[in-house]
Short mmCIF file of C-alpha atoms in Angstrom, two decimals:
data_model
loop_
_atom_site.label_atom_id
_atom_site.label_comp_id
_atom_site.label_asym_id
_atom_site.label_seq_id
_atom_site.Cartn_x
_atom_site.Cartn_y
_atom_site.Cartn_z
CA MET A 1 -8.05 11.43 13.51
CA LYS A 2 -5.45 9.48 11.65
CA LEU A 3 -2.02 11.02 11.10
CA TYR A 4 0.69 10.40 8.80
CA ILE A 5 4.49 10.96 10.61
CA GLY A 6 7.26 11.02 7.86
CA ASN A 7 10.98 11.81 7.71
CA LEU A 8 11.48 9.79 10.80
CA PRO A 9 15.07 8.43 11.46
CA TYR A 10 15.20 4.93 10.58
CA GLU A 11 16.73 3.91 14.18
CA SER A 12 13.59 5.17 15.86
CA SER A 13 11.74 2.96 17.69
CA GLU A 14 7.68 2.71 18.62
CA ILE A 15 8.37 3.73 22.29
CA GLU A 16 10.34 6.83 21.08
CA LEU A 17 7.44 8.03 18.80
CA ARG A 18 4.80 7.26 21.64
CA GLU A 19 6.99 9.34 24.09
CA PHE A 20 7.07 12.18 21.54
CA LEU A 21 3.36 11.98 20.90
CA SER A 22 2.45 11.53 24.82
CA GLU A 23 1.03 15.01 25.14
CA TYR A 24 -1.56 13.94 22.33
CA GLU A 25 -2.73 10.71 23.96
CA PRO A 26 -4.70 8.52 23.83
CA ILE A 27 -3.31 6.73 20.83
CA VAL A 28 -5.95 4.37 19.60
CA ASP A 29 -3.89 3.10 16.67
CA PHE A 30 -0.12 2.82 15.88
CA HIS A 31 1.38 1.39 12.74
CA MET A 32 5.05 1.73 12.16
CA PRO A 33 5.69 -0.11 8.84
CA LEU A 34 8.92 -2.31 8.79
CA ASP A 35 11.16 -3.16 5.65
CA ARG A 36 10.50 -6.61 4.34
CA ASP A 37 13.85 -7.07 3.45
CA THR A 38 15.87 -5.62 6.70
CA GLY A 39 13.07 -5.62 9.19
CA ARG A 40 14.12 -1.88 10.02
CA PRO A 41 11.55 1.06 10.24
CA ARG A 42 10.61 2.45 6.92
CA GLY A 43 10.95 6.15 8.27
CA PHE A 44 7.30 6.77 8.59
CA ALA A 45 4.36 6.02 10.80
CA PHE A 46 0.63 6.08 10.86
CA VAL A 47 -1.16 7.01 14.32
CA THR A 48 -4.81 7.33 15.06
CA LEU A 49 -5.50 9.78 17.97
CA SER A 50 -8.85 9.89 19.81
CA SER A 51 -10.25 13.19 18.43
CA ARG A 52 -9.82 15.31 15.36
CA GLU A 53 -9.36 18.47 17.95
CA ILE A 54 -6.24 16.53 19.29
CA GLY A 55 -4.91 15.57 15.82
CA GLU A 56 -5.00 18.95 14.51
CA SER A 57 -3.41 20.46 17.64
CA ALA A 58 -0.82 17.40 17.11
CA VAL A 59 -0.41 18.83 13.55
CA GLU A 60 -0.02 22.28 14.31
CA ASN A 61 2.35 22.06 17.21
CA LEU A 62 4.43 19.14 16.17
CA ASP A 63 4.81 19.38 12.41
CA GLY A 64 8.83 20.33 11.53
CA THR A 65 9.71 20.02 15.19
CA ASP A 66 13.14 17.95 15.78
CA PHE A 67 12.90 14.07 16.39
CA ASN A 68 16.00 12.48 16.96
CA GLY A 69 17.97 14.82 15.04
CA ARG A 70 15.45 15.05 11.96
CA PRO A 71 12.37 17.43 11.47
CA VAL A 72 9.46 15.16 11.02
CA ARG A 73 6.28 15.92 9.13
CA ILE A 74 3.14 15.63 10.49
CA ARG A 75 -0.11 15.60 8.52
CA GLU A 76 -3.82 14.09 8.40
CA ALA A 77 -3.34 10.56 6.63
CA GLU A 78 -5.24 10.19 3.18
CA ASP A 79 -6.82 6.84 2.77
CA ARG A 80 -5.69 5.55 -0.82
CA PRO A 81 -8.47 3.56 -2.24
CA ARG A 82 -7.53 -0.33 -2.73
CA ALA A 83 -6.75 -1.41 -6.21
CA THR A 84 -9.56 -3.23 -7.77
CA GLY A 85 -9.67 -5.76 -10.28
CA GLY A 86 -10.08 -5.49 -14.11
CA GLY A 87 -12.95 -6.44 -16.10
CA GLY A 88 -13.21 -10.35 -16.61
CA GLY A 89 -12.75 -12.08 -19.97
CA GLY A 90 -15.59 -13.59 -21.76
CA TYR A 91 -15.81 -17.26 -22.41
CA ASP A 92 -16.36 -17.65 -26.06
CA ARG A 93 -15.52 -16.05 -29.28
CA GLY A 94 -12.92 -13.43 -28.56
CA GLY A 95 -13.64 -12.43 -25.00
CA GLY A 96 -10.87 -9.89 -24.28
CA GLY A 97 -10.87 -8.41 -20.86
CA GLY A 98 -9.50 -5.62 -18.81
CA GLY A 99 -6.29 -6.05 -16.79
CA GLY A 100 -6.48 -6.43 -13.22
CA TYR A 101 -4.46 -6.33 -9.86
CA ASP A 102 -3.55 -10.23 -9.87
CA ARG A 103 -3.01 -12.32 -13.13
CA GLY A 104 -5.03 -10.30 -15.58
CA GLY A 105 -8.39 -10.56 -16.96
CA GLY A 106 -8.13 -12.68 -20.14
CA GLY A 107 -10.60 -14.87 -22.17
CA TYR A 108 -10.79 -18.43 -23.11
CA ASP A 109 -12.34 -19.53 -26.47
CA ARG A 110 -13.27 -22.95 -27.23
CA ASP A 111 -12.93 -22.42 -30.84
CA LYS A 112 -9.45 -20.90 -30.89
CA ARG A 113 -10.45 -17.60 -32.17
CA GLY A 114 -10.39 -14.91 -29.69
CA GLY A 115 -8.28 -14.66 -26.42
CA GLY A 116 -6.22 -11.73 -25.42
CA GLY A 117 -7.28 -9.53 -22.90
CA GLY A 118 -5.38 -6.93 -20.50
CA GLY A 119 -2.37 -8.18 -18.71
CA GLY A 120 -2.21 -6.93 -15.44
CA TYR A 121 -0.04 -6.47 -12.36
CA ASP A 122 0.73 -9.70 -10.83
CA ARG A 123 2.15 -10.29 -7.45
CA ASP A 124 4.05 -13.34 -8.31
CA LYS A 125 5.96 -10.96 -10.77
CA ARG A 126 4.87 -13.01 -13.71
CA GLY A 127 3.02 -10.08 -15.67
CA GLY A 128 -0.33 -10.85 -17.18
CA GLY A 129 0.09 -14.28 -18.04
CA GLY A 130 0.43 -13.97 -21.84
CA ARG A 131 -1.62 -17.20 -22.65
CA ARG A 132 -4.93 -17.98 -24.51
CA ASP A 133 -6.40 -19.73 -21.72
CA ASP A 134 -8.51 -19.22 -18.61
CA ARG A 135 -5.21 -17.38 -16.76
CA GLY A 136 -5.58 -14.22 -18.92
CA GLY A 137 -3.33 -12.84 -21.18
CA GLY A 138 -0.91 -10.09 -22.25
CA GLY A 139 -3.09 -9.19 -25.32
CA LYS A 140 -1.31 -11.82 -27.95
CA ARG A 141 -2.69 -14.57 -29.49
CA TYR A 142 -0.23 -18.13 -28.99
CA ARG A 143 -1.03 -21.08 -30.60
CA GLY A 144 -0.88 -24.33 -28.68
CA ILE A 145 1.39 -23.54 -25.32
#
């Protein structure tokens, strides 16, 4: 069973958390995310225990208990669905398209009549593009970029 453990003090270490959970071993998987900028723990962890029974026991006995001066929150982790890309753009005569996670949808039109398409989130922080070429667009029609 995979557990979410939250409200951890930022100074907490993996060793301390493993000791805190030692009664519920074996721990199959352990992940304590770190902040990209500071390299410090972000205040939560994901721990996979060997069985559902052990996990439920850990939730029942440890949720709200003190860990390094803070009451921890422990519950079963929920899997989030991964973001999927949006619809692709059409090639000719006004192919629009849905957004998407990375660089958007869009459409290319050799006759310069269509274009556009949904933007989308861009991990490079540039938005959905905004051009009428094969890179997708922000839904606007531009002439000769």
